[in-house]
Coordinates of C-alpha atoms in Angstrom, one line a residue:
Chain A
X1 CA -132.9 -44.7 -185.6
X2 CA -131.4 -47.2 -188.2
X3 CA -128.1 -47.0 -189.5
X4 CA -125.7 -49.1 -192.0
X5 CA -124.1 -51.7 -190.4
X6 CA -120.9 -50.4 -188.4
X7 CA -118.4 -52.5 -186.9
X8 CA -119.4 -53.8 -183.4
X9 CA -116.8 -51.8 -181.1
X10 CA -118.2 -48.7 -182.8
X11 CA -122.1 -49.8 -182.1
X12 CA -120.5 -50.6 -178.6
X13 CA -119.2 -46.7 -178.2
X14 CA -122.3 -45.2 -179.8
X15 CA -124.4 -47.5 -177.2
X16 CA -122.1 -45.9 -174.3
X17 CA -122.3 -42.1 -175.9
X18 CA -126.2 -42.4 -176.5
X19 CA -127.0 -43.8 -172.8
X20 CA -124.9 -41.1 -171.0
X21 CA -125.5 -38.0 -173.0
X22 CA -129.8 -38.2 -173.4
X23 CA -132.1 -40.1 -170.6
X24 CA -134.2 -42.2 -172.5
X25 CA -137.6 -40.8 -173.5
X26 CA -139.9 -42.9 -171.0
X27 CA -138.0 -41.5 -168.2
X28 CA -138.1 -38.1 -169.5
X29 CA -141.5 -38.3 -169.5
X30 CA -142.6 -39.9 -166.4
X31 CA -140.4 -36.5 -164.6
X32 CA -142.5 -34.3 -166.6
X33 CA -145.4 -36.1 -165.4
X34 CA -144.1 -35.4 -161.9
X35 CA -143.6 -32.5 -161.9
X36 CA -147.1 -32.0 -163.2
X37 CA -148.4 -33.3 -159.8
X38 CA -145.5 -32.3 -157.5
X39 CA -146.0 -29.5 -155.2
X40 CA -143.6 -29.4 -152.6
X41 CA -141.4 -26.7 -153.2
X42 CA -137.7 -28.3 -152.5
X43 CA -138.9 -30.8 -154.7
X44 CA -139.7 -29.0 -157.6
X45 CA -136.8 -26.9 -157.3
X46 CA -135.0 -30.2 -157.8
X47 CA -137.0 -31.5 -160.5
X48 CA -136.2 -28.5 -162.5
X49 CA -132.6 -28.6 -162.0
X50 CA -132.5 -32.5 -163.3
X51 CA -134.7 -31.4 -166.6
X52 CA -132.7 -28.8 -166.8
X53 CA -129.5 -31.0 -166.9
X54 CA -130.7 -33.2 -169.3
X55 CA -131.3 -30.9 -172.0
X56 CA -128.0 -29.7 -171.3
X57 CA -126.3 -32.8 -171.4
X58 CA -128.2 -34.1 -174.4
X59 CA -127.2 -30.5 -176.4
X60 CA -123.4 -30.4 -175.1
X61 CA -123.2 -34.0 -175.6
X62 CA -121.4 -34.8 -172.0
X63 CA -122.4 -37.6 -169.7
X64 CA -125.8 -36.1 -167.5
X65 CA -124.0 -37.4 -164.6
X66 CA -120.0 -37.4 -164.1
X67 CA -120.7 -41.1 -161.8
X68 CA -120.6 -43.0 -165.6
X69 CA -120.9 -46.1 -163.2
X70 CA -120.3 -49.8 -164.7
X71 CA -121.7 -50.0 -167.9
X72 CA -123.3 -53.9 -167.5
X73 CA -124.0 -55.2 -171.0
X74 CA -126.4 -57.8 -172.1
X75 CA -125.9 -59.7 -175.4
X76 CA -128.6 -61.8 -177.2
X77 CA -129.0 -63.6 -179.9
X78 CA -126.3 -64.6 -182.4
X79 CA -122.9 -64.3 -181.6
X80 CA -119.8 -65.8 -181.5
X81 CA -116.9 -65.3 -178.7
X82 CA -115.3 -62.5 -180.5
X83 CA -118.2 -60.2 -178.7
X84 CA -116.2 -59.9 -175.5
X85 CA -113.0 -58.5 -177.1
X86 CA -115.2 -56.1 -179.4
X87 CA -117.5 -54.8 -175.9
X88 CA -114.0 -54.2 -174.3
X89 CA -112.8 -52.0 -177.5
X90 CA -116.0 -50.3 -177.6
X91 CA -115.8 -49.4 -173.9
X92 CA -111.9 -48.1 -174.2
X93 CA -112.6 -46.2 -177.2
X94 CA -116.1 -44.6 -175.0
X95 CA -113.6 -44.0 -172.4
X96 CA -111.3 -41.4 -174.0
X97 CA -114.0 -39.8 -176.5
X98 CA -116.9 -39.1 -174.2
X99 CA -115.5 -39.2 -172.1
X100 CA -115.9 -42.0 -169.0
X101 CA -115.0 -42.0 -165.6
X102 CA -112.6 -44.2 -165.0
X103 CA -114.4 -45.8 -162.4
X104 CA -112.3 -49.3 -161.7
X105 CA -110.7 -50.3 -158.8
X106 CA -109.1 -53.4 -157.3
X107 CA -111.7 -54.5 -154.6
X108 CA -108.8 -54.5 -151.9
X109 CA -105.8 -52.4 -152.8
X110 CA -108.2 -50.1 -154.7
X111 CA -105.9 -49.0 -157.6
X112 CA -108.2 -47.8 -160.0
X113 CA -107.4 -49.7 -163.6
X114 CA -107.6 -45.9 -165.3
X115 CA -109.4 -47.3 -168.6
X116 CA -112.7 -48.6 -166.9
X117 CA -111.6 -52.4 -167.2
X118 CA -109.6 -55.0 -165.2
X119 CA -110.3 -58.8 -163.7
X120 CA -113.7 -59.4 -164.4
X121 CA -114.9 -56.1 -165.9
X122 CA -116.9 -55.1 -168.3
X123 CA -120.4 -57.4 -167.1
X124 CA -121.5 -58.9 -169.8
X125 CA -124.9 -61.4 -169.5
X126 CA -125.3 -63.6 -172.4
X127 CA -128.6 -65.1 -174.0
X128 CA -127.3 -67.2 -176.9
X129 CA -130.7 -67.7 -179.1
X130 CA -131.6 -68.8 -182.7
X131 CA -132.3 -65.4 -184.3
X132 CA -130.8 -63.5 -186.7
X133 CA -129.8 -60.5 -184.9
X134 CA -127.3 -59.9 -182.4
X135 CA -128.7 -57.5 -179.5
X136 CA -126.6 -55.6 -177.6
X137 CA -127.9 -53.4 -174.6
X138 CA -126.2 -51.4 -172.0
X139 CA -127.8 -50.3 -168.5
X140 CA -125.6 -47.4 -166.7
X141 CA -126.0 -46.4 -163.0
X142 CA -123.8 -45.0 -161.2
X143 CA -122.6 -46.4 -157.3
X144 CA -124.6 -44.0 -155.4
X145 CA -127.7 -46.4 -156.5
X146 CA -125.7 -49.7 -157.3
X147 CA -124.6 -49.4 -153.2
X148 CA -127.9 -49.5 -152.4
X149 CA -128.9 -53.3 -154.1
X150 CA -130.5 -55.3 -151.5
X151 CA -131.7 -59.4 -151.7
X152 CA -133.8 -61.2 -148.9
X153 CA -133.7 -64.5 -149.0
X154 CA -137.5 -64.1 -147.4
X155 CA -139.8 -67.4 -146.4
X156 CA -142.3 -69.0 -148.2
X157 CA -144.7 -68.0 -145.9
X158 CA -143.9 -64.1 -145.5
X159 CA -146.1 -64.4 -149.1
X160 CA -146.3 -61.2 -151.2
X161 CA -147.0 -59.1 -148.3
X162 CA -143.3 -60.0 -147.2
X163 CA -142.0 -59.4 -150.7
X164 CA -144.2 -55.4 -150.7
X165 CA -142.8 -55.0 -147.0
X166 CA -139.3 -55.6 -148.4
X167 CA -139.6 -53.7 -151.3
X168 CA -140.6 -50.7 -149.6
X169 CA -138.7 -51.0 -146.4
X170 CA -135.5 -51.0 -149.1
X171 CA -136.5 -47.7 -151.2
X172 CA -137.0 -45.8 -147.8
X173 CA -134.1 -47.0 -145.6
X174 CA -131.8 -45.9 -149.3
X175 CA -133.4 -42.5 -148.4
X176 CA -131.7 -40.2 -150.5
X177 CA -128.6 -41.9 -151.3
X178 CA -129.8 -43.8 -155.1
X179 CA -130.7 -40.0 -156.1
X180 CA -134.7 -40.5 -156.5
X181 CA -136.6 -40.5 -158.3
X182 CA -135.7 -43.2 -159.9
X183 CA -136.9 -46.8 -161.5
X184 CA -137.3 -49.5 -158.9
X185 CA -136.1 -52.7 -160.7
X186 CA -137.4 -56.5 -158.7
X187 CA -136.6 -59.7 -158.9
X188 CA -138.6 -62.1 -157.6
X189 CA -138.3 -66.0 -157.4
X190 CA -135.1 -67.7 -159.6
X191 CA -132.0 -68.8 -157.7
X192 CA -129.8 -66.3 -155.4
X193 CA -128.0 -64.6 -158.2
X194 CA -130.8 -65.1 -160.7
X195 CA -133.1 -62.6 -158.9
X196 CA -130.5 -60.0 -157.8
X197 CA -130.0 -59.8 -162.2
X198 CA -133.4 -60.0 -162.6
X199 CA -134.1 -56.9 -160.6
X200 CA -131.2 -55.4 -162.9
X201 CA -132.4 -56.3 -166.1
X202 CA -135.9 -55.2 -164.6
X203 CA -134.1 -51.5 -165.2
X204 CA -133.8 -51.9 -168.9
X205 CA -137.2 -51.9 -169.2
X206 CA -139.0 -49.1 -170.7
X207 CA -142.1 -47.3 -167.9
X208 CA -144.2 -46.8 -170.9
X209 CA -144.5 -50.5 -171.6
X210 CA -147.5 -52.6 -169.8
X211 CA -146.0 -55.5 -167.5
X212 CA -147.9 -58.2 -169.6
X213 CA -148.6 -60.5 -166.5
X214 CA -152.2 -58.8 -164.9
X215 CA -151.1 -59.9 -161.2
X216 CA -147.3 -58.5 -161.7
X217 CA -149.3 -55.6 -163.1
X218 CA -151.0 -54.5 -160.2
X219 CA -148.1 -55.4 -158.0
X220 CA -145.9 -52.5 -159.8
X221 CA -148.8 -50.1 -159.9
X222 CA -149.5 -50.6 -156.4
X223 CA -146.0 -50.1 -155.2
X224 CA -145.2 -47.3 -157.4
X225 CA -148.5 -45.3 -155.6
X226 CA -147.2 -46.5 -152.1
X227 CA -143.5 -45.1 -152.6
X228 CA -145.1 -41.8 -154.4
X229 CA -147.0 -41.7 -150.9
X230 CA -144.3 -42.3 -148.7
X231 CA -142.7 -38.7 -148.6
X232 CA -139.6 -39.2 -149.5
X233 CA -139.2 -37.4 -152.4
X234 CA -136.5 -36.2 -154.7
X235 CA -133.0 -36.3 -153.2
X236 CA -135.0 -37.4 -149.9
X237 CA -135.9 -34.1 -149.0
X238 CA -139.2 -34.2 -149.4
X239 CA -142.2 -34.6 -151.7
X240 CA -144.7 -36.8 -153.7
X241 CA -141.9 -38.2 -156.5
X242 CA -139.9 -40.7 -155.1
X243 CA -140.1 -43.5 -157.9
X244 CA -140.8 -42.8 -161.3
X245 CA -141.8 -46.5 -162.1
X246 CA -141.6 -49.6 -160.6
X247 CA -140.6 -52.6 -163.2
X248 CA -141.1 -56.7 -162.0
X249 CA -139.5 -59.8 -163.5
X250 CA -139.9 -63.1 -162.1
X251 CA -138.7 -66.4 -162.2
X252 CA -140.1 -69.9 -160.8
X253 CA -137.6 -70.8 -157.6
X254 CA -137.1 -73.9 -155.0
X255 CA -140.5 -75.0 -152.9
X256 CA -138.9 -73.6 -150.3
X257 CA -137.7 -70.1 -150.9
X258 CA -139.1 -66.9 -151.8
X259 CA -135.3 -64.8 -153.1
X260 CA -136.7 -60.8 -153.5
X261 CA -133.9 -58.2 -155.0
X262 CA -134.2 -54.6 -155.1
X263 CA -131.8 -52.7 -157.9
X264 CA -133.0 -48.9 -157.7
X265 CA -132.2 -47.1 -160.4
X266 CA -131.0 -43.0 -159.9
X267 CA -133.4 -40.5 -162.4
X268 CA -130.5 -41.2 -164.3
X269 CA -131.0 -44.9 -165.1
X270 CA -129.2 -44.9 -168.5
X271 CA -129.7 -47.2 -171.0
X272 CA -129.2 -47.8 -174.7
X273 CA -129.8 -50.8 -177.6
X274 CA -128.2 -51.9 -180.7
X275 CA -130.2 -54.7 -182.7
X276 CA -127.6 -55.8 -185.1
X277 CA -128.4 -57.8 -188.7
X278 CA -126.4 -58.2 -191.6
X279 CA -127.7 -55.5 -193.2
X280 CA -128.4 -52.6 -190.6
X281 CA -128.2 -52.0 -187.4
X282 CA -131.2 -50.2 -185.1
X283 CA -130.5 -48.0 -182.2
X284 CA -133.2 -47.8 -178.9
X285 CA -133.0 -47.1 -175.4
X286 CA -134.9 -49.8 -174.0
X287 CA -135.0 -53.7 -174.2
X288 CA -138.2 -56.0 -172.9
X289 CA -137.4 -59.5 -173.3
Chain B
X1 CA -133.0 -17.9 -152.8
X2 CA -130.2 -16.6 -151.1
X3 CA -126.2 -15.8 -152.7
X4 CA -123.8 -16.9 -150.8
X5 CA -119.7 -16.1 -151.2
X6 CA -116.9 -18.1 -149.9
X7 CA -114.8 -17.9 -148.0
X8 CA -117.7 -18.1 -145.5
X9 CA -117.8 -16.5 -141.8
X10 CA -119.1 -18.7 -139.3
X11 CA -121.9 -15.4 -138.6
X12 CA -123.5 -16.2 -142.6
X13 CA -122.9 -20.1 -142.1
X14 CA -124.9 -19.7 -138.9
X15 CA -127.5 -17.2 -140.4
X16 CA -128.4 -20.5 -143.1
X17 CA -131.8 -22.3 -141.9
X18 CA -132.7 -26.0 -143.1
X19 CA -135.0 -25.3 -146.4
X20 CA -133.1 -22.3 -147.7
X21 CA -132.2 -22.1 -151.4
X22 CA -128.7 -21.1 -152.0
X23 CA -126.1 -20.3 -154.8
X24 CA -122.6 -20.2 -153.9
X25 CA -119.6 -18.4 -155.5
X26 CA -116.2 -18.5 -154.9
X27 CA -113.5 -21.2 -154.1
X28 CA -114.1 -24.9 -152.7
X29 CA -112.4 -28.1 -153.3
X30 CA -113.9 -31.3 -154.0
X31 CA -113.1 -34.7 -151.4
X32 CA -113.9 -38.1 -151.3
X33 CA -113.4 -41.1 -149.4
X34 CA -109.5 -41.6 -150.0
X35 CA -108.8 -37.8 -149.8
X36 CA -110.2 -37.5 -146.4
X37 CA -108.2 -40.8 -145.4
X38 CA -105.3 -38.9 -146.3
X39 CA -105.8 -35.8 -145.1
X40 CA -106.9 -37.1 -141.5
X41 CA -103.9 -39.0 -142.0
X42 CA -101.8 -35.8 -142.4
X43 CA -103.1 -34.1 -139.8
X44 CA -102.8 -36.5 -136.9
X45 CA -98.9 -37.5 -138.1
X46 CA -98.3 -33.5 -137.9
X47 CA -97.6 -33.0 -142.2
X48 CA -98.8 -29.9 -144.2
X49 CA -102.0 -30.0 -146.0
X50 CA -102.4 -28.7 -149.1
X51 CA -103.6 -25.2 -149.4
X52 CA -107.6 -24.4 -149.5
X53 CA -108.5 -27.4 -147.0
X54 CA -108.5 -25.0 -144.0
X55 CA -111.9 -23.0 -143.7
X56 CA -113.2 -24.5 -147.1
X57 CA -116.1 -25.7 -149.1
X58 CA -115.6 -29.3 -149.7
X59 CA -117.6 -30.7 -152.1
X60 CA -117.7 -34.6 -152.2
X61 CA -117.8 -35.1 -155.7
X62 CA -115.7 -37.1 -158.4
X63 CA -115.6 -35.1 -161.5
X64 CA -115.1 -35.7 -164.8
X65 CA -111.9 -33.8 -165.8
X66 CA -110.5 -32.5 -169.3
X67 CA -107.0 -30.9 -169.8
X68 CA -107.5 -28.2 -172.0
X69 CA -104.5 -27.1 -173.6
X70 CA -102.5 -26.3 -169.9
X71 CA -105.7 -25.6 -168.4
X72 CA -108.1 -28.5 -166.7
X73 CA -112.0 -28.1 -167.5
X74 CA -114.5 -29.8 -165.6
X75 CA -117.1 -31.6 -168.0
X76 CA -119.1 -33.2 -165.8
X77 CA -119.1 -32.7 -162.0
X78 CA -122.6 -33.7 -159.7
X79 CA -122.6 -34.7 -156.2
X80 CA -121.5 -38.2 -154.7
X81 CA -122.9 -39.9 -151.9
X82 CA -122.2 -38.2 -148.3
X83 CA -122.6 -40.6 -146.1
X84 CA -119.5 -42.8 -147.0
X85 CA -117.6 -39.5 -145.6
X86 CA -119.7 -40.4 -142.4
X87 CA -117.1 -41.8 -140.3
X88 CA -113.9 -39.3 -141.0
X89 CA -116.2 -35.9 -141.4
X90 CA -116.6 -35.2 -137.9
X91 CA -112.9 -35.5 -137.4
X92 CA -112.3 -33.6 -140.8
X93 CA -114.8 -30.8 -139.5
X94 CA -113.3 -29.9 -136.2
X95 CA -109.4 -30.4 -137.7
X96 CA -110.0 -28.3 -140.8
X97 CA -113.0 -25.5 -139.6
X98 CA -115.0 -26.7 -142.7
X99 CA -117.4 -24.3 -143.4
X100 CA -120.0 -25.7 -145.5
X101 CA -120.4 -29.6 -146.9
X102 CA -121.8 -30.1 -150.6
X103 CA -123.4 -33.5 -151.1
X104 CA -126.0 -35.4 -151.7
X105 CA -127.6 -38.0 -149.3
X106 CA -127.3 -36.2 -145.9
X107 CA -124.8 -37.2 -143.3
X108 CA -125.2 -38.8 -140.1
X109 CA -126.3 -37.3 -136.7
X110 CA -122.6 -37.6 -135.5
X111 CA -121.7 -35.2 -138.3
X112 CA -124.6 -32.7 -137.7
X113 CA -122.9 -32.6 -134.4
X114 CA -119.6 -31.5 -135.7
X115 CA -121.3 -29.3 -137.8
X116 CA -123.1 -27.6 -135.2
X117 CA -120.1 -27.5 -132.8
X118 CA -118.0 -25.7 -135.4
X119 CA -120.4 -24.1 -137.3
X120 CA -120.8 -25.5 -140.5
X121 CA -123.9 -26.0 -142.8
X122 CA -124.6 -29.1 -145.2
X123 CA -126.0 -28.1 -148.5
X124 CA -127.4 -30.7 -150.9
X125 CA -127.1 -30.2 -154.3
X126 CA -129.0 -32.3 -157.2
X127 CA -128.1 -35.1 -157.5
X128 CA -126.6 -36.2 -161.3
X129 CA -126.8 -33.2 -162.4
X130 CA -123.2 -33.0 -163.5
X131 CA -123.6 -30.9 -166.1
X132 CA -125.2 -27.6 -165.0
X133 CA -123.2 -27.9 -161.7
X134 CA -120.0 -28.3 -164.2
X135 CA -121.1 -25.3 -166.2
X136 CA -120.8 -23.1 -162.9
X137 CA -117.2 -24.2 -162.4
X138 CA -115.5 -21.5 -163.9
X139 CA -112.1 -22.6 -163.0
X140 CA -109.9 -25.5 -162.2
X141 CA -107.7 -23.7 -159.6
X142 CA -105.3 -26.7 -159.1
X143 CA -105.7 -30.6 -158.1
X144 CA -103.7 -31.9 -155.1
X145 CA -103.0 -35.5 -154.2
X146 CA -103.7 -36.0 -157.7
X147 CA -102.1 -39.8 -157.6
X148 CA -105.3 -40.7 -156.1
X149 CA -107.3 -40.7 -159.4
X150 CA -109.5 -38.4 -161.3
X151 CA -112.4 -39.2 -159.0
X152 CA -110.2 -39.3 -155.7
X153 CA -108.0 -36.3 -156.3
X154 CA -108.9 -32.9 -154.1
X155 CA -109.7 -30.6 -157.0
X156 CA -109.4 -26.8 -156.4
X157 CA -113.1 -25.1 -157.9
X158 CA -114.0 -21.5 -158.8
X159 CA -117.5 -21.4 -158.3
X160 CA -119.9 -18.8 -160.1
X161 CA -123.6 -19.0 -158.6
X162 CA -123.4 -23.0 -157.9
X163 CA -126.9 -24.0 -157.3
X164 CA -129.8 -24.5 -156.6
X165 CA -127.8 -26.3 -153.1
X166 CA -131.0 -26.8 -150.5
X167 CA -129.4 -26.2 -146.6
X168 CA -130.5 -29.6 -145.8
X169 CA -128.3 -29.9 -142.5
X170 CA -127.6 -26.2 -140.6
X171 CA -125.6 -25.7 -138.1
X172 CA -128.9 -25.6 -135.3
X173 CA -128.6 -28.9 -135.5
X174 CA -131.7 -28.9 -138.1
X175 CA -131.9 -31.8 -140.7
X176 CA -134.3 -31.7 -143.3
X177 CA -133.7 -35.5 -143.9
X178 CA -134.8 -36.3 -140.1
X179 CA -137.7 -33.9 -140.6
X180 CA -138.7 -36.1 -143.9
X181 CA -137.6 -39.3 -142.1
X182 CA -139.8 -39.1 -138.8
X183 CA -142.9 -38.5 -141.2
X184 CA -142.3 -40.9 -144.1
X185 CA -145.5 -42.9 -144.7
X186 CA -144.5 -47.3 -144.8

């Protein structure tokens, strides 16, 4: 959808009303795919209450999930320093109108902020580039999946059969607590707290998009039929649709490391994109870069 | 699919088996983390609890709340995460003769002991789907403790035919997430 050019704050509260009021399209589809092949009973019990909720949400125009998480915002492109303050008055405005969870808290004493900000908040990861467009994305989970984030810091030697083993060892021990079935998102390789962003940004990517790298191809498609086969299943009761697509990024690291990061996404990975020029602005809900 | 109305007995809570289907009506109230630090807290220093805690529903969930004219309105209003209730529920089980636990996630095998002991079943509902579960609250009661934040506060639900909830946890000691657990394929 293209639209005149709006003032950024606004773009910023469409971005935030799009991603929680309609599941982006890929997603949609890989359920209906699963249910296609699903035949454990609970489980499709459960897959028809979430489709169900989505066309509810995305008629009503109210957040799918009341957890409206951390909305963690990526900027690329061209910008200038005045994109923090307009994020921030997008995300206050999103807030009230439709509406947000006030979800922040002070790590320690806990008082919750009441308008989704305070020290440090929104997340914002910037990509400063030479083109003529300002991108702004924004990936919404809520804390159920966010609390189950795990990094290993594995050796060298432990080789890609270490990095599967880890992978899958983390989307079972979650169990049902991320809400499956949902997008696994990896890191693999960069620095500590390159690969645990990695495996976030890995969320933003659409499932119906071909990872363009043949071996990270086959890793994704293997591990997506090996956490379908596990059992788990929606909710963790049960069933052949635990992950609805598994998404890789990597990055080259030290000689002597081999950093893995698991983000799992709920069915309700959330996501939406503005690409911003001077003379329109184009709306998405998923960003490959 | 079975209907189920609260206020439950312990006979119907007991009568629930691990793979059942249910839809509840009737009142529950919703609890978190900090709520059941405070009401533990209130209970072991002797101080009143507010009223619908004893014999209730709980439902750990953080809603999304509208005031609607004088009226609240829950817009949004899934499941949250049970296990982070792990280490107060048992405590919160036996003080307060919960009946029956919403959530999502399953609990631990301490609280399926509670659970049994008292008689009280676990019923998962779908996780994020905030919106249909909202639609079959048909009436903010009251919120207590409501200092504690939107999320935090122990809301006061009228339920009409809440569901589907699976009885993933009964009060046999069954637990459909052990069952899926002790057969999941690494």
């Amino acid at each position: 959808m293209i639209k005149l050019p709006e003032p950024i704050d606004q773009v910023v509260a469409n971005l935030l009303k799009a991603a929680n009021t309609k599941l982006p399209p890929d997603i949609g589809w890989a359920m209906e795919a699963a249910a296609g092949w699903e035949s454990d009973p609970t489980a499709r019990t459960q897959l028809g209450a979430i489709m169900d909720n989505v066309k509810k949400a995305e008629v009503l125009g109210r957040p799918m999930c009341q957890d409206t998480g951390i909305p963690t915002f990526f900027v690329r492109g061209r910008f200038d320093a005045s994109i923090r303050g307009e994020i921030i008055k997008g995300l206050i405005r999103a807030t009230e109108t439709v509406p947000l969870r006030p979800n922040t808290v002070d790590p320690l004493t806990r008082k919750n902020a009441g308008d989704n900000l305070g020290k440090g908040m929104p997340p914002i990861h910037y990509l400063p580039t030479d083109d003529d467009f300002v991108e702004i994305a924004v990936l919404i989970k809520g804390a159920g999946s966010e609390n189950m984030t795990r990094l290993a810091m594995l050796n060298p030697s432990d080789g890609i059969e270490g990095v599967k083993r880890f992978v899958v060892d983390s989307v079972l021990e979650a169990g049902g607590r991320p809400c499956p079935p949902g997008v696994i998102g990896i890191g693999i390789g960069g620095t500590a707290e390159d690969c645990v962003a990695m495996s976030k940004e890995a969320l933003m990517i659409p499932l119906d998009t071909e990872n363009g790298d043949p071996m990270l191809k086959e890793l994704e498609e293997e591990l997506f039929i090996k956490l379908n086969g596990s059992g788990l299943g929606p909710m963790g009761l049960g069933g052949a649709t635990t992950s609805l697509g598994v998404r890789i990024k990597t990055a080259y690291c030290h000689t002597a490391s081999l950093p893995v990061a698991v983000s799992i996404g709920c069915w309700a990975t959330r996501r939406a994109v503005a690409r911003i020029t001077g003379t329109a602005v184009e709306y998405g809900q998923g960003a490959d870069r | 699919m079975i209907e189920l109305r609260a206020p439950l007995t312990e006979k119907a809570v007991r009568g629930l088996k691990i793979g059942d289907t249910v839809y509840l009506t009737g009142d529950a109230i919703t609890g978190r983390d900090e709520m059941h630090m405070r009401a533990v807290e209130c209970s072991r220093q002797g101080k009143a609890v507010p009223e619908g805690l004893v014999g209730s529903v709980l439902y750990h969930s953080g809603p999304i709340v509208i005031k609607d004219g004088d009226k609240w309105k829950a817009v949004a209003a899934g499941p949250t995460t049970s296990a982070r209730m792990d280490s107060l529920e048992p405590e919160m089980i036996r003080r307060f003769g919960i009946r029956a636990i919403i959530g999502k996630g399953g609990m631990s095998k301490e609280t399926g002991d509670a659970m049994r002991e008292a008689g009280c079943v676990y019923l998962a509902a779908v996780g994020g789907t905030a919106v249909s579960l909202a639609e079959s609250i048909v009436e903010v009661i009251g919120v207590e403790w409501e200092d504690l934040g939107m999320a935090e506060a122990m809301w006061r639900f009228r339920l009409d035919k809440m569901g589907p909830l699976i009885v993933a946890m009964d009060a046999g000691g069954g637990s459909l997430y052990e069952n899926v657990r002790s057969r999941l394929v690494r």
